[in-house]
Each structure stands twice: as C-alpha cells, then as structure tokens.
C-alpha cells in the first residue's frame, strides 16, 4: 500500500492564512481599499511627522536656526494637530492592517531577494508606526512604563517610520496610481460587505476618538472629550497643572521670605518679588501648550524679560539661561534664544488670570512666552543668566 503524503498545493497567489479560501471578500482586501485607506493614513502620518519635527526643533533649537515667536498660538495649533492626527491614525492604521493582512500569508513568502527586502521594510514600517502611536498615546496619559527616554526614542523612530513609509509608497506607486480612482463600471457584489460600509465605520471610528480627546486643546469641546486626560479649564486659577509645587519639592525655596530673583549679566542684580511688582508690568494673553496634548489660554502679567535683560546690561538678541528652584528635572534649566528674549510678550509672569501665581503655577515667578512648548515655560524661577 502506498501512502500519499503530498501536501495540497497552496493557491498560487495568496493563501488565506488559517482561514478557508474565500473567507475574505475581495472588495475589502483588494488594492483599491488599501489605497483608499492609505490616502487617509498617509496625510495623517505626514502632518503628525511635520508637526512633531517642529516641536522637536523648538525644544532642541540649533543655534543657526531662527524660529518665529509669532503667531502666539502657532505651537498650540501644531501640537494640537500632532496629537489629534496621531490619535486619528490609530483606527486608520488598524483598518489598513486589517485590509492588507491576508498578504501576510502570501505564498511563497519571498519571490526574490528584492521581494524579501520589500517585505522586511513593511515589517519595519509596521513596527515603527505601532511604536510611535503607542508611545505617543502613553505620553498623552503621562505614563512612561518603559526603560528608555521618551523624547529621543519617539523622535528617532519617527525618522525610521518616515523612511519606511517613503520606501513603501515608492514601491507601491504603480499600484497606488492604478487604484487611485474608482474603476469604471466595476461590478458591485450586492451581497458582499461594501467598501463604503467599511469606510463609514472607519470614519465613525476616527470621529469618535477625535471628539473624545480633542477637547483637551479645543476648549469648547472640553465636556465632550470624555477620554481627554485634561480639561483646559480645570485646575487652580482655571488652568491645569502638570507638576505641582509639592511634587517638584520647591516649598522651602518659594516660601522663603528672603526670596530674590537673581539676574546674572554684565550688570548683575537681585530683586525681591515686591521689587519685581514695582517695575513696569505688562499683560499678555498666551496659551500654555503642553507637548502631551492639552493647551489652554490664560491672562498673564509680569515684567518683560526684555526689560530685565536691559537692566542687566545685555544686548538685544542675547540668549538667556533660566534656572528653576526645582532640581533634578529635565525642566530645571531652560535656554531661551534671542527671538524670545527680545519679544515684548515674553514675560517673567507674576500673576495669572488676575491673581498672584498659585504655587502650583510657579510662584513667585515663572516664564511665559509666545509660541513655545509648555516644557519651556519654566516655573519657580530662581536665576537667569545672560548667555553670550
Ligand atoms: N520647573 C518646572 N517648570 C515647568 C514644569 C516642571 O515640571 N518644572 N513643567 C512644564 C510643563 S510640562 C508644562 S505643560 C507647564 C505647565 O504649566 P502650568 O502647570 O502652570 O499649567 O509648565 C512647565 N514648567
Ligand atoms: Mo508639558
């Protein structure tokens, strides 16, 4: 007796994974659907990448690059878009992966070396995209359960993702071009699940996650955004707080009756809070825009940094290094380039929304500047140094 132990031949083009042949309706897993979803996911990734890049250069500004301090709400818009497009990209990426995942079981796994490399690049793209969205989301809820520093990891993997996406689009360009438009007179399967149905579900998903979170920066939607970790109007003096004075360990320093602001420059000086209040005061309506996605506008008043620098004998355009009473924090020291030190809206703020700064908002004095990330709005300022 002869046993036939030959395995059945896999279908020529595509094996349907662990599922029976025909388990997937072709309209939902065909190149046209992949292209239609890609047309939404691509721009979301692009906006997220560019706004992220802008945030990065603001926080790590190269000396040769001058950045604008206007419009004052610029960073509020770009960072709001960064977080919103990142969140919208989650359902988009999930659907995209679902549309193309039967290709995971393509047979043979690699037709050539080039094909193998192409599949490898898609694997890199997937991992980088999932890493970026995952770390970004956890950053929004301010949870850092990983052993690496968030900012450089999120930044460098973004370049990996951008490179892999560019390669992916280049490789798939013929397919993208061929399926960009709806095929004329294509037969519609009346019984199959429709592409339009899938896109409706996807649109609803994007709408829900956006509405549930965007209110942390689009203030009127605050009540709708039940998943937003912050409400822009909740907090002492009507403004959220990320790090409290207690958490920063600054009580002793900021409650010291002998507190003085030290300004170091060609003509160094020190001023008490009463002396600062006696100087000409300026007002500004400026937002705090936290990189984590919440933002809120507030009324500030205090002394222009420009006036303090002038008094210290600095020249216009000089840089400033600001030291907080808080120690051992990435926000203990902040550098401010000339575009901001000379700006009439950059203040050493003493009041917030009409009352002296609460301790949690940086009492006795904090930095507030236009078009800058929240992480650079240093609280509990102790000392400022003119940098030449
Ligand atoms: N010294 C110090 N300043 C700081 C911080 C901090 O942790 N320490 N947090 C920054 C961040 S991340 C933000 S978003 C703003 C928040 O300001 P607020 O608490 O007054 O709203 O303060 C910034 N200034
Ligand atoms: Mo922040």
Short mmCIF file of C-alpha atoms in Angstrom, two decimals, residues 50-312:
data_model
loop_
_atom_site.label_atom_id
_atom_site.label_comp_id
_atom_site.label_asym_id
_atom_site.label_seq_id
_atom_site.Cartn_x
_atom_site.Cartn_y
_atom_site.Cartn_z
CA UNK A 50 5.97 67.54 10.34
CA UNK A 51 4.31 68.95 13.47
CA UNK A 52 6.42 66.59 15.57
CA UNK A 53 9.54 67.83 13.81
CA UNK A 54 8.52 71.42 14.54
CA UNK A 55 8.04 70.57 18.22
CA UNK A 56 11.44 68.92 18.25
CA UNK A 57 13.32 71.89 16.77
CA UNK A 58 11.55 74.24 19.19
CA UNK A 59 12.82 72.12 22.07
CA UNK A 60 16.26 71.44 20.62
CA UNK A 61 16.80 74.56 18.61
CA UNK A 62 20.06 74.54 16.63
CA UNK A 63 21.97 77.80 17.00
CA UNK A 64 21.92 78.50 13.26
CA UNK A 65 18.15 78.25 13.02
CA UNK A 66 15.96 81.24 13.89
CA UNK A 67 12.37 80.39 14.76
CA UNK A 68 9.39 82.74 14.90
CA UNK A 69 7.74 83.82 18.17
CA UNK A 70 4.58 84.55 16.16
CA UNK A 71 1.77 83.71 15.85
CA UNK A 72 1.47 83.32 19.60
CA UNK A 73 -0.90 80.36 19.13
CA UNK A 74 1.29 78.69 16.49
CA UNK A 75 2.58 75.89 18.66
CA UNK A 76 -0.85 75.40 20.16
CA UNK A 77 -2.18 74.61 16.69
CA UNK A 78 0.74 72.47 15.54
CA UNK A 79 0.93 70.42 18.72
CA UNK A 80 -2.86 70.06 18.80
CA UNK A 81 -2.64 68.70 15.24
CA UNK A 82 0.27 66.44 16.19
CA UNK A 83 -1.68 64.73 18.94
CA UNK A 84 -5.01 64.74 17.03
CA UNK A 85 -3.54 63.23 13.84
CA UNK A 86 -1.65 60.68 15.92
CA UNK A 87 -4.84 59.62 17.66
CA UNK A 88 -6.81 59.55 14.38
CA UNK A 89 -4.03 57.41 12.89
CA UNK A 90 -4.80 54.61 15.37
CA UNK A 91 -8.11 53.50 13.79
CA UNK A 92 -6.71 54.29 10.34
CA UNK A 93 -3.68 52.06 10.91
CA UNK A 94 -5.78 49.27 12.42
CA UNK A 95 -8.09 49.23 9.39
CA UNK A 96 -5.17 49.46 6.99
CA UNK A 97 -3.51 46.47 8.64
CA UNK A 98 -6.78 44.57 8.54
CA UNK A 99 -7.22 45.32 4.84
CA UNK A 100 -3.77 44.07 3.89
CA UNK A 101 -3.18 41.33 6.41
CA UNK A 102 -4.06 38.41 4.10
CA UNK A 103 -0.80 39.33 2.35
CA UNK A 104 0.96 38.20 5.49
CA UNK A 105 0.25 34.70 4.22
CA UNK A 106 1.36 35.34 0.66
CA UNK A 107 2.97 32.25 -0.81
CA UNK A 108 5.83 31.80 -1.42
CA UNK A 109 6.92 34.16 1.40
CA UNK A 110 9.60 35.69 -0.81
CA UNK A 111 9.75 35.51 -4.57
CA UNK A 112 13.16 37.14 -4.82
CA UNK A 113 15.74 38.97 -2.77
CA UNK A 114 14.15 42.30 -3.67
CA UNK A 115 10.74 41.00 -2.67
CA UNK A 116 12.15 39.75 0.64
CA UNK A 117 13.69 43.17 1.31
CA UNK A 118 10.42 44.86 0.46
CA UNK A 119 8.53 42.66 2.91
CA UNK A 120 11.18 43.36 5.53
CA UNK A 121 10.73 47.11 5.00
CA UNK A 122 6.97 46.72 5.52
CA UNK A 123 7.69 44.88 8.78
CA UNK A 124 9.94 47.77 9.88
CA UNK A 125 7.25 50.26 8.86
CA UNK A 126 4.62 48.41 10.88
CA UNK A 127 6.77 48.16 13.97
CA UNK A 128 7.87 51.79 13.78
CA UNK A 129 4.29 53.03 13.25
CA UNK A 130 2.97 50.95 16.15
CA UNK A 131 5.86 52.14 18.35
CA UNK A 132 5.20 55.80 17.52
CA UNK A 133 1.45 55.64 18.09
CA UNK A 134 1.85 53.53 21.21
CA UNK A 135 4.48 55.68 22.92
CA UNK A 136 2.66 58.84 21.83
CA UNK A 137 -0.62 57.66 23.34
CA UNK A 138 1.03 56.67 26.61
CA UNK A 139 2.75 60.06 26.69
CA UNK A 140 -0.66 61.73 26.33
CA UNK A 141 -1.76 59.99 29.51
CA UNK A 142 1.65 60.75 31.06
CA UNK A 143 2.57 57.17 31.71
CA UNK A 144 6.14 56.14 30.95
CA UNK A 145 6.35 52.41 31.60
CA UNK A 146 9.50 51.88 29.51
CA UNK A 147 13.20 51.97 30.36
CA UNK A 148 14.20 54.43 27.60
CA UNK A 149 13.76 58.22 27.49
CA UNK A 150 10.59 59.07 25.58
CA UNK A 151 11.69 62.12 23.60
CA UNK A 152 14.76 60.77 21.74
CA UNK A 153 13.14 57.37 21.15
CA UNK A 154 9.93 58.89 19.79
CA UNK A 155 11.99 61.29 17.67
CA UNK A 156 14.40 58.82 16.08
CA UNK A 157 11.83 56.08 15.44
CA UNK A 158 9.76 58.76 13.67
CA UNK A 159 12.59 59.05 11.13
CA UNK A 160 12.62 55.27 10.74
CA UNK A 161 8.86 55.33 10.13
CA UNK A 162 9.14 58.24 7.69
CA UNK A 163 11.86 56.46 5.71
CA UNK A 164 9.96 53.18 5.63
CA UNK A 165 6.74 54.93 4.53
CA UNK A 166 8.56 56.77 1.75
CA UNK A 167 10.04 53.49 0.54
CA UNK A 168 6.67 51.77 0.81
CA UNK A 169 4.91 54.46 -1.21
CA UNK A 170 7.68 54.39 -3.83
CA UNK A 171 7.48 50.60 -4.18
CA UNK A 172 3.68 50.64 -4.35
CA UNK A 173 3.46 53.69 -6.60
CA UNK A 174 2.27 51.79 -9.71
CA UNK A 175 -0.44 50.13 -7.62
CA UNK A 176 -1.38 53.44 -5.98
CA UNK A 177 -1.66 55.18 -9.35
CA UNK A 178 -3.68 52.32 -10.81
CA UNK A 179 -6.17 52.31 -7.96
CA UNK A 180 -6.30 56.00 -7.11
CA UNK A 181 -9.59 56.39 -8.96
CA UNK A 182 -12.62 54.18 -8.76
CA UNK A 183 -12.53 51.66 -11.61
CA UNK A 184 -15.14 52.42 -14.22
CA UNK A 185 -18.08 50.10 -14.36
CA UNK A 186 -16.58 47.78 -11.77
CA UNK A 187 -19.06 45.09 -10.81
CA UNK A 188 -20.60 45.55 -7.40
CA UNK A 189 -21.22 42.45 -5.35
CA UNK A 190 -24.63 43.16 -3.82
CA UNK A 191 -24.20 40.53 -1.14
CA UNK A 192 -20.64 41.23 -0.10
CA UNK A 193 -19.67 43.75 2.58
CA UNK A 194 -19.15 47.03 0.82
CA UNK A 195 -16.11 49.23 0.77
CA UNK A 196 -18.36 52.16 1.53
CA UNK A 197 -19.57 50.36 4.66
CA UNK A 198 -16.00 49.84 5.81
CA UNK A 199 -15.15 53.48 5.19
CA UNK A 200 -18.24 54.59 7.10
CA UNK A 201 -17.19 52.52 10.10
CA UNK A 202 -13.66 53.88 9.78
CA UNK A 203 -14.90 57.49 9.55
CA UNK A 204 -17.08 56.97 12.61
CA UNK A 205 -14.12 55.49 14.48
CA UNK A 206 -11.89 58.45 13.63
CA UNK A 207 -14.71 60.83 14.59
CA UNK A 208 -15.27 59.18 17.95
CA UNK A 209 -11.61 59.04 19.01
CA UNK A 210 -11.10 62.64 17.85
CA UNK A 211 -14.14 64.03 19.65
CA UNK A 212 -13.27 62.02 22.73
CA UNK A 213 -9.87 63.68 23.04
CA UNK A 214 -9.58 66.91 21.05
CA UNK A 215 -11.39 68.91 23.75
CA UNK A 216 -8.17 68.98 25.75
CA UNK A 217 -6.98 71.62 23.34
CA UNK A 218 -10.14 72.76 21.51
CA UNK A 219 -11.53 74.20 24.71
CA UNK A 220 -15.27 74.40 23.81
CA UNK A 221 -15.28 70.62 23.30
CA UNK A 222 -13.89 70.01 26.79
CA UNK A 223 -17.09 68.43 28.08
CA UNK A 224 -17.47 66.14 25.08
CA UNK A 225 -13.96 64.80 25.31
CA UNK A 226 -14.50 62.19 27.96
CA UNK A 227 -11.23 60.40 27.18
CA UNK A 228 -9.06 63.53 27.33
CA UNK A 229 -6.76 63.31 30.35
CA UNK A 230 -7.10 67.09 30.90
CA UNK A 231 -9.83 69.68 30.85
CA UNK A 232 -8.34 73.03 29.85
CA UNK A 233 -10.37 74.92 32.48
CA UNK A 234 -9.86 72.59 35.43
CA UNK A 235 -7.08 73.41 37.85
CA UNK A 236 -6.01 76.14 40.24
CA UNK A 237 -6.79 79.58 38.76
CA UNK A 238 -8.64 77.88 35.91
CA UNK A 239 -5.58 76.24 34.38
CA UNK A 240 -4.32 72.64 34.55
CA UNK A 241 -1.12 71.79 36.38
CA UNK A 242 1.30 69.11 35.28
CA UNK A 243 3.79 69.20 38.09
CA UNK A 244 2.74 70.58 41.45
CA UNK A 245 4.98 72.56 43.78
CA UNK A 246 4.81 69.65 46.22
CA UNK A 247 5.93 67.13 43.58
CA UNK A 248 8.73 69.46 42.49
CA UNK A 249 9.93 69.84 46.10
CA UNK A 250 10.14 73.63 45.96
CA UNK A 251 8.10 74.70 49.00
CA UNK A 252 11.10 75.73 51.12
CA UNK A 253 12.59 77.87 48.37
CA UNK A 254 9.42 79.58 47.17
CA UNK A 255 8.06 80.26 50.67
CA UNK A 256 11.34 81.76 51.88
CA UNK A 257 10.62 85.40 52.82
CA UNK A 258 14.15 86.21 51.66
CA UNK A 259 13.38 85.02 48.08
CA UNK A 260 15.07 87.02 45.36
CA UNK A 261 15.27 86.69 41.61
CA UNK A 262 18.93 86.68 40.61
CA UNK A 263 19.86 88.05 37.21
CA UNK A 264 23.41 87.40 36.07
CA UNK A 265 24.87 89.51 33.27
CA UNK A 266 27.32 92.36 32.70
CA UNK A 267 25.44 94.27 35.49
CA UNK A 268 24.10 91.54 37.78
CA UNK A 269 21.31 92.30 40.26
CA UNK A 270 18.76 90.63 42.53
CA UNK A 271 15.15 91.69 43.17
CA UNK A 272 12.51 90.72 45.72
CA UNK A 273 9.02 89.90 44.50
CA UNK A 274 7.82 93.30 45.73
CA UNK A 275 10.55 95.00 43.72
CA UNK A 276 9.58 93.00 40.63
CA UNK A 277 5.95 94.05 41.13
CA UNK A 278 7.04 97.67 41.35
CA UNK A 279 8.65 97.54 37.88
CA UNK A 280 6.53 98.36 34.78
CA UNK A 281 4.09 95.48 34.34
CA UNK A 282 2.98 94.04 31.00
CA UNK A 283 -0.05 91.94 30.23
CA UNK A 284 -0.32 89.12 27.71
CA UNK A 285 -2.97 86.59 26.76
CA UNK A 286 -0.95 83.48 25.99
CA UNK A 287 -1.58 79.75 25.96
CA UNK A 288 0.24 77.04 27.83
CA UNK A 289 0.62 74.24 25.31
CA UNK A 290 1.75 71.04 26.89
CA UNK A 291 3.56 68.71 24.50
CA UNK A 292 1.31 65.97 25.84
CA UNK A 293 -1.64 67.46 24.05
CA UNK A 294 -3.55 69.77 26.36
CA UNK A 295 -3.49 73.51 25.94
CA UNK A 296 -5.26 76.48 27.45
CA UNK A 297 -5.10 80.20 27.08
CA UNK A 298 -4.71 82.47 30.11
CA UNK A 299 -4.18 86.08 31.12
CA UNK A 300 -0.72 86.77 32.45
CA UNK A 301 1.04 89.83 33.79
CA UNK A 302 4.55 90.48 34.93
CA UNK A 303 7.85 92.00 33.91
CA UNK A 304 9.12 91.83 30.34
CA UNK A 305 12.19 89.62 30.05
CA UNK A 306 13.49 92.27 27.66
CA UNK A 307 13.43 94.89 30.47
CA UNK A 308 15.22 92.59 32.90
CA UNK A 309 17.91 91.83 30.32
CA UNK A 310 18.38 95.50 29.54
CA UNK A 311 18.78 96.25 33.22
CA UNK A 312 21.42 93.51 33.43
#
